[in-house]
Amino acid sequence: PVILTPHGSLLGYEYLYDSSTSKLPYRIHDVLTLKLPTKISKKIIATSQAEFKDCKKFGIPENKIKLIPLSFNPSNISKDKQKSTKKIRLLFVGRIVPLKNLDVLLKAVKIVKKDIPEIEFTIVGEEISGRLHGDIGYKQKLLVLVNELKIKENVKFVGWKTGKELWDIYQNSDLFLFASTYENFGLPLLEAAYFRLPLVSTDVGVAKDLIDVNKGGNIISKLDANEFAENIITLLKNGLKHEEASKFVFDKSKNFLIKSIAKKYEEIYTGCIRNE
């Protein structure tokens, strides 16, 4: 039996491009290459509620779709969270590309700084070339924007980090920011949740699965620096809300640990082999 995991390849272009002309090659690609595989597959695995909806929109019968998220396998992580400074630390982890809308987050930091001067925004990741025009040169534009906004002392670009070095950055942060236009899943959201960071995110990938109805942070209704700033300030100034959101996302993240996810895959494959 064939089991297919699209991993964002079904309708991602619908979110990334505005014009029908730009979307046309992808729609043709779907007809030529994806319709048949989805038809002959016994099961289609969606990794988030957002992708589940895309599968249905693509025309896949709901009884063929199984929701199994990506997993997280933490290792080399110290149990105690120890902040090394009194700074209030915001964090982003991911590729530095226009899709991530880091310019919006920088503008939000400028607004937050007026209320919370000790704010520090750490950006983990690097610029890489991609299929979208304008990817290269985006980091330089961000550096110019940082200077224009006069927040150079509040923003740190630290490059790619992995393993314990990355885990330490998560542990020393207070809030996780995510402003992507589109994500199939968004693994950094899950990592941040495991490290008890409340999330302020656009409604992409696994964000809503982790945040629920603003219990684990806040879903941003529109890509707007003022809305981001307002939600950041609310979470940072309300200690009880921050604590409750921190616990909520951590509890949610436990559902994504690798042992739990592996069991779901085992059930799927066993069921397909038995023709269940």
Short mmCIF file of C-alpha atoms in Angstrom, two decimals:
data_model
loop_
_atom_site.label_atom_id
_atom_site.label_comp_id
_atom_site.label_asym_id
_atom_site.label_seq_id
_atom_site.Cartn_x
_atom_site.Cartn_y
_atom_site.Cartn_z
CA PRO A 1 0.00 0.00 0.00
CA VAL A 2 1.07 3.58 -0.72
CA ILE A 3 1.10 6.12 2.11
CA LEU A 4 1.80 9.71 1.10
CA THR A 5 3.02 12.65 3.19
CA PRO A 6 2.72 15.85 1.09
CA HIS A 7 4.62 18.02 3.61
CA GLY A 8 3.25 21.29 2.29
CA SER A 9 3.50 20.44 -1.41
CA LEU A 10 -0.25 20.48 -2.13
CA LEU A 11 -1.40 24.10 -1.89
CA GLY A 12 1.54 26.01 -0.45
CA TYR A 13 1.79 28.16 -3.56
CA GLU A 14 -1.74 29.48 -2.95
CA TYR A 15 -0.40 31.30 0.11
CA LEU A 16 2.95 32.34 -1.36
CA TYR A 17 1.82 33.97 -4.60
CA ASP A 18 -0.83 36.60 -5.25
CA SER A 19 -1.41 36.45 -9.00
CA SER A 20 -3.06 33.64 -10.93
CA THR A 21 -0.20 33.81 -13.44
CA SER A 22 2.35 32.99 -10.73
CA LYS A 23 0.20 30.13 -9.43
CA LEU A 24 -0.47 28.61 -12.87
CA PRO A 25 2.74 26.49 -13.18
CA TYR A 26 2.06 24.94 -9.77
CA ARG A 27 -1.55 24.18 -10.64
CA ILE A 28 -0.40 22.48 -13.85
CA HIS A 29 2.19 20.57 -11.82
CA ASP A 30 -0.58 19.40 -9.48
CA VAL A 31 -2.68 18.04 -12.33
CA LEU A 32 0.27 16.26 -13.95
CA THR A 33 2.07 14.86 -10.92
CA LEU A 34 0.03 15.00 -7.71
CA LYS A 35 -3.53 14.02 -8.56
CA LEU A 36 -2.59 10.42 -9.39
CA PRO A 37 -0.39 9.79 -6.30
CA THR A 38 -3.09 11.14 -3.99
CA LYS A 39 -5.67 8.99 -5.74
CA ILE A 40 -3.76 5.71 -5.50
CA SER A 41 -2.51 6.30 -1.94
CA LYS A 42 -4.19 4.32 0.79
CA LYS A 43 -3.67 7.12 3.30
CA ILE A 44 -2.52 10.73 3.13
CA ILE A 45 -0.69 12.00 6.21
CA ALA A 46 -1.18 15.66 7.14
CA THR A 47 1.23 17.10 9.71
CA SER A 48 -1.01 19.89 11.03
CA GLN A 49 -4.64 20.99 11.12
CA ALA A 50 -3.75 23.58 8.49
CA GLU A 51 -2.42 20.92 6.12
CA PHE A 52 -5.42 18.70 6.88
CA LYS A 53 -7.68 21.48 5.57
CA ASP A 54 -5.46 21.89 2.50
CA CYS A 55 -5.76 18.17 1.75
CA LYS A 56 -9.55 18.42 1.82
CA LYS A 57 -9.43 21.54 -0.35
CA PHE A 58 -7.21 19.65 -2.80
CA GLY A 59 -10.01 17.12 -3.21
CA ILE A 60 -8.78 14.26 -1.04
CA PRO A 61 -11.62 12.41 0.75
CA GLU A 62 -11.51 13.08 4.49
CA ASN A 63 -11.54 9.36 5.32
CA LYS A 64 -8.18 9.00 3.54
CA ILE A 65 -6.49 11.77 5.53
CA LYS A 66 -4.73 11.02 8.81
CA LEU A 67 -3.36 13.77 11.03
CA ILE A 68 0.10 12.86 12.35
CA PRO A 69 2.32 15.82 13.27
CA LEU A 70 6.07 16.06 13.00
CA SER A 71 7.90 14.90 16.11
CA PHE A 72 10.46 16.42 18.43
CA ASN A 73 13.23 14.40 20.05
CA PRO A 74 14.97 16.62 22.64
CA SER A 75 18.46 15.63 23.76
CA ASN A 76 21.33 17.27 25.65
CA ILE A 77 18.89 19.57 27.40
CA SER A 78 19.44 20.70 30.96
CA LYS A 79 16.26 20.60 33.02
CA ASP A 80 16.64 23.93 34.77
CA LYS A 81 15.89 27.16 32.93
CA GLN A 82 18.46 29.73 33.99
CA LYS A 83 18.41 33.23 32.56
CA SER A 84 21.84 34.81 32.44
CA THR A 85 20.68 38.45 32.37
CA LYS A 86 17.78 40.65 33.40
CA LYS A 87 16.92 41.39 29.77
CA ILE A 88 13.49 40.44 28.43
CA ARG A 89 14.30 38.17 25.51
CA LEU A 90 12.21 37.64 22.41
CA LEU A 91 13.21 34.90 19.99
CA PHE A 92 12.82 33.91 16.35
CA VAL A 93 14.31 30.74 14.83
CA GLY A 94 14.23 29.98 11.11
CA ARG A 95 15.42 30.97 7.65
CA ILE A 96 15.96 34.67 7.05
CA VAL A 97 13.75 35.06 3.98
CA PRO A 98 10.87 37.44 3.08
CA LEU A 99 8.35 34.66 3.75
CA LYS A 100 9.14 34.98 7.47
CA ASN A 101 8.25 38.72 7.58
CA LEU A 102 11.03 39.59 10.00
CA ASP A 103 10.67 43.24 9.00
CA VAL A 104 7.25 43.22 10.68
CA LEU A 105 8.75 41.75 13.85
CA LEU A 106 11.51 44.38 13.91
CA LYS A 107 8.91 47.13 13.67
CA ALA A 108 7.01 45.47 16.52
CA VAL A 109 10.19 45.43 18.63
CA LYS A 110 10.53 49.18 18.05
CA ILE A 111 7.02 49.68 19.47
CA VAL A 112 7.57 47.30 22.41
CA LYS A 113 10.81 49.08 23.31
CA LYS A 114 8.84 52.19 24.28
CA ASP A 115 7.12 50.21 27.06
CA ILE A 116 9.86 47.71 27.83
CA PRO A 117 13.29 49.32 27.18
CA GLU A 118 15.22 46.21 28.29
CA ILE A 119 13.80 44.17 25.41
CA GLU A 120 16.18 42.04 23.31
CA PHE A 121 15.23 40.24 20.10
CA THR A 122 17.44 37.32 19.05
CA ILE A 123 17.22 36.07 15.46
CA VAL A 124 18.59 32.56 14.97
CA GLY A 125 19.08 31.56 11.34
CA GLU A 126 20.64 32.67 8.10
CA GLU A 127 19.66 33.89 4.69
CA ILE A 128 19.41 31.14 2.07
CA SER A 129 18.39 31.17 -1.57
CA GLY A 130 14.97 29.78 -2.36
CA ARG A 131 12.40 29.53 -5.12
CA LEU A 132 10.94 32.94 -4.33
CA HIS A 133 12.35 36.11 -5.85
CA GLY A 134 13.92 38.48 -3.37
CA ASP A 135 15.26 35.90 -0.92
CA ILE A 136 18.87 37.00 -1.41
CA GLY A 137 19.55 40.44 0.00
CA TYR A 138 16.74 40.26 2.55
CA LYS A 139 19.07 40.08 5.54
CA GLN A 140 20.88 43.22 4.40
CA LYS A 141 17.53 44.99 4.15
CA LEU A 142 16.78 43.92 7.71
CA LEU A 143 20.12 45.26 8.95
CA VAL A 144 19.37 48.60 7.31
CA LEU A 145 15.91 48.59 8.90
CA VAL A 146 17.40 47.91 12.34
CA ASN A 147 19.52 51.05 11.99
CA GLU A 148 16.59 53.11 10.70
CA LEU A 149 14.42 52.02 13.63
CA LYS A 150 17.26 52.75 16.08
CA ILE A 151 17.01 49.32 17.70
CA LYS A 152 20.55 48.09 17.01
CA GLU A 153 21.18 47.57 20.73
CA ASN A 154 17.99 45.51 21.00
CA VAL A 155 18.48 43.09 18.10
CA LYS A 156 20.98 40.24 17.70
CA PHE A 157 21.56 38.18 14.54
CA VAL A 158 23.40 35.08 15.76
CA GLY A 159 23.40 32.83 12.67
CA TRP A 160 22.52 29.14 12.59
CA LYS A 161 22.60 27.25 15.87
CA THR A 162 22.01 23.56 16.48
CA GLY A 163 21.93 21.06 19.33
CA LYS A 164 22.74 22.23 22.83
CA GLU A 165 23.70 25.70 21.61
CA LEU A 166 20.21 26.18 20.19
CA TRP A 167 18.52 24.64 23.21
CA ASP A 168 20.36 27.07 25.49
CA ILE A 169 19.04 30.01 23.48
CA TYR A 170 15.49 28.71 23.80
CA GLN A 171 15.95 28.23 27.54
CA ASN A 172 17.22 31.76 28.01
CA SER A 173 14.29 33.36 26.17
CA ASP A 174 10.91 34.62 27.36
CA LEU A 175 8.69 34.70 24.28
CA PHE A 176 8.74 33.23 20.77
CA LEU A 177 7.71 35.27 17.72
CA PHE A 178 6.67 33.86 14.34
CA ALA A 179 5.29 35.96 11.48
CA SER A 180 5.41 33.58 8.50
CA THR A 181 3.06 33.99 5.56
CA TYR A 182 2.88 30.21 5.18
CA GLU A 183 4.16 27.13 6.98
CA ASN A 184 3.22 23.52 6.49
CA PHE A 185 4.18 22.78 10.11
CA GLY A 186 6.73 25.20 11.58
CA LEU A 187 9.06 23.07 13.71
CA PRO A 188 10.52 26.06 15.65
CA LEU A 189 7.04 26.66 17.08
CA LEU A 190 7.07 23.16 18.56
CA GLU A 191 10.62 23.54 19.86
CA ALA A 192 9.72 26.83 21.53
CA ALA A 193 6.63 25.26 23.10
CA TYR A 194 8.73 22.46 24.58
CA PHE A 195 10.96 25.09 26.17
CA ARG A 196 7.88 26.73 27.72
CA LEU A 197 7.93 29.86 25.57
CA PRO A 198 4.51 31.41 24.99
CA LEU A 199 3.95 31.91 21.26
CA VAL A 200 2.92 35.02 19.36
CA SER A 201 2.38 33.83 15.81
CA THR A 202 0.47 34.21 12.60
CA ASP A 203 -2.06 31.45 11.95
CA VAL A 204 0.28 29.07 10.13
CA GLY A 205 1.27 25.43 10.45
CA VAL A 206 1.06 24.02 13.94
CA ALA A 207 0.59 27.40 15.66
CA LYS A 208 -3.12 27.02 16.34
CA ASP A 209 -2.64 23.40 17.47
CA LEU A 210 -0.24 24.62 20.18
CA ILE A 211 -1.81 27.94 21.12
CA ASP A 212 -5.43 26.79 20.95
CA VAL A 213 -7.78 29.72 21.66
CA ASN A 214 -5.05 32.08 22.89
CA LYS A 215 -4.23 29.75 25.80
CA GLY A 216 -0.61 29.23 24.82
CA GLY A 217 0.01 32.77 23.62
CA ASN A 218 -1.72 34.64 20.83
CA ILE A 219 -2.62 34.08 17.19
CA ILE A 220 -2.19 37.28 15.19
CA SER A 221 -5.20 38.00 12.99
CA LYS A 222 -3.30 40.12 10.47
CA LEU A 223 0.32 40.78 9.59
CA ASP A 224 0.65 44.01 11.52
CA ALA A 225 3.49 45.31 13.72
CA ASN A 226 1.09 47.07 16.08
CA GLU A 227 -0.92 43.90 16.69
CA PHE A 228 2.25 41.92 17.31
CA ALA A 229 3.52 44.57 19.72
CA GLU A 230 0.25 44.74 21.62
CA ASN A 231 0.20 40.98 22.18
CA ILE A 232 3.89 40.88 23.12
CA ILE A 233 3.44 43.62 25.72
CA THR A 234 0.32 41.96 27.15
CA LEU A 235 2.09 38.64 27.68
CA LEU A 236 5.25 40.18 29.11
CA LYS A 237 3.48 42.53 31.52
CA ASN A 238 0.93 40.00 32.76
CA GLY A 239 3.00 37.54 34.78
CA LEU A 240 0.10 35.17 35.46
CA LYS A 241 -0.95 35.02 31.79
CA HIS A 242 2.66 34.41 30.75
CA GLU A 243 3.02 31.61 33.31
CA GLU A 244 -0.25 29.95 32.27
CA ALA A 245 0.64 30.18 28.57
CA SER A 246 4.09 28.75 29.30
CA LYS A 247 2.62 25.71 31.03
CA PHE A 248 -0.06 25.27 28.37
CA VAL A 249 2.32 25.09 25.40
CA PHE A 250 4.69 22.80 27.27
CA ASP A 251 1.86 20.37 28.04
CA LYS A 252 0.77 20.53 24.40
CA SER A 253 4.31 19.83 23.18
CA LYS A 254 4.37 16.49 25.00
CA ASN A 255 1.93 15.16 22.40
CA PHE A 256 4.62 15.64 19.74
CA LEU A 257 7.44 13.64 21.32
CA ILE A 258 8.91 11.03 19.02
CA LYS A 259 7.66 7.94 20.91
CA SER A 260 4.06 9.11 20.66
CA ILE A 261 4.34 9.98 16.96
CA ALA A 262 6.15 6.72 16.09
CA LYS A 263 3.27 4.76 17.60
CA LYS A 264 0.78 6.59 15.36
CA TYR A 265 2.83 5.72 12.27
CA GLU A 266 3.00 2.09 13.38
CA GLU A 267 -0.78 2.01 13.68
CA ILE A 268 -1.21 3.53 10.22
CA TYR A 269 1.14 1.08 8.49
CA THR A 270 -0.24 -1.91 10.36
CA GLY A 271 -3.79 -0.91 9.47
CA CYS A 272 -2.94 -0.49 5.78
CA ILE A 273 -1.15 -3.85 5.61
CA ARG A 274 -4.18 -5.49 7.19
CA ASN A 275 -6.43 -3.55 4.80
CA GLU A 276 -8.27 -1.95 7.71
#
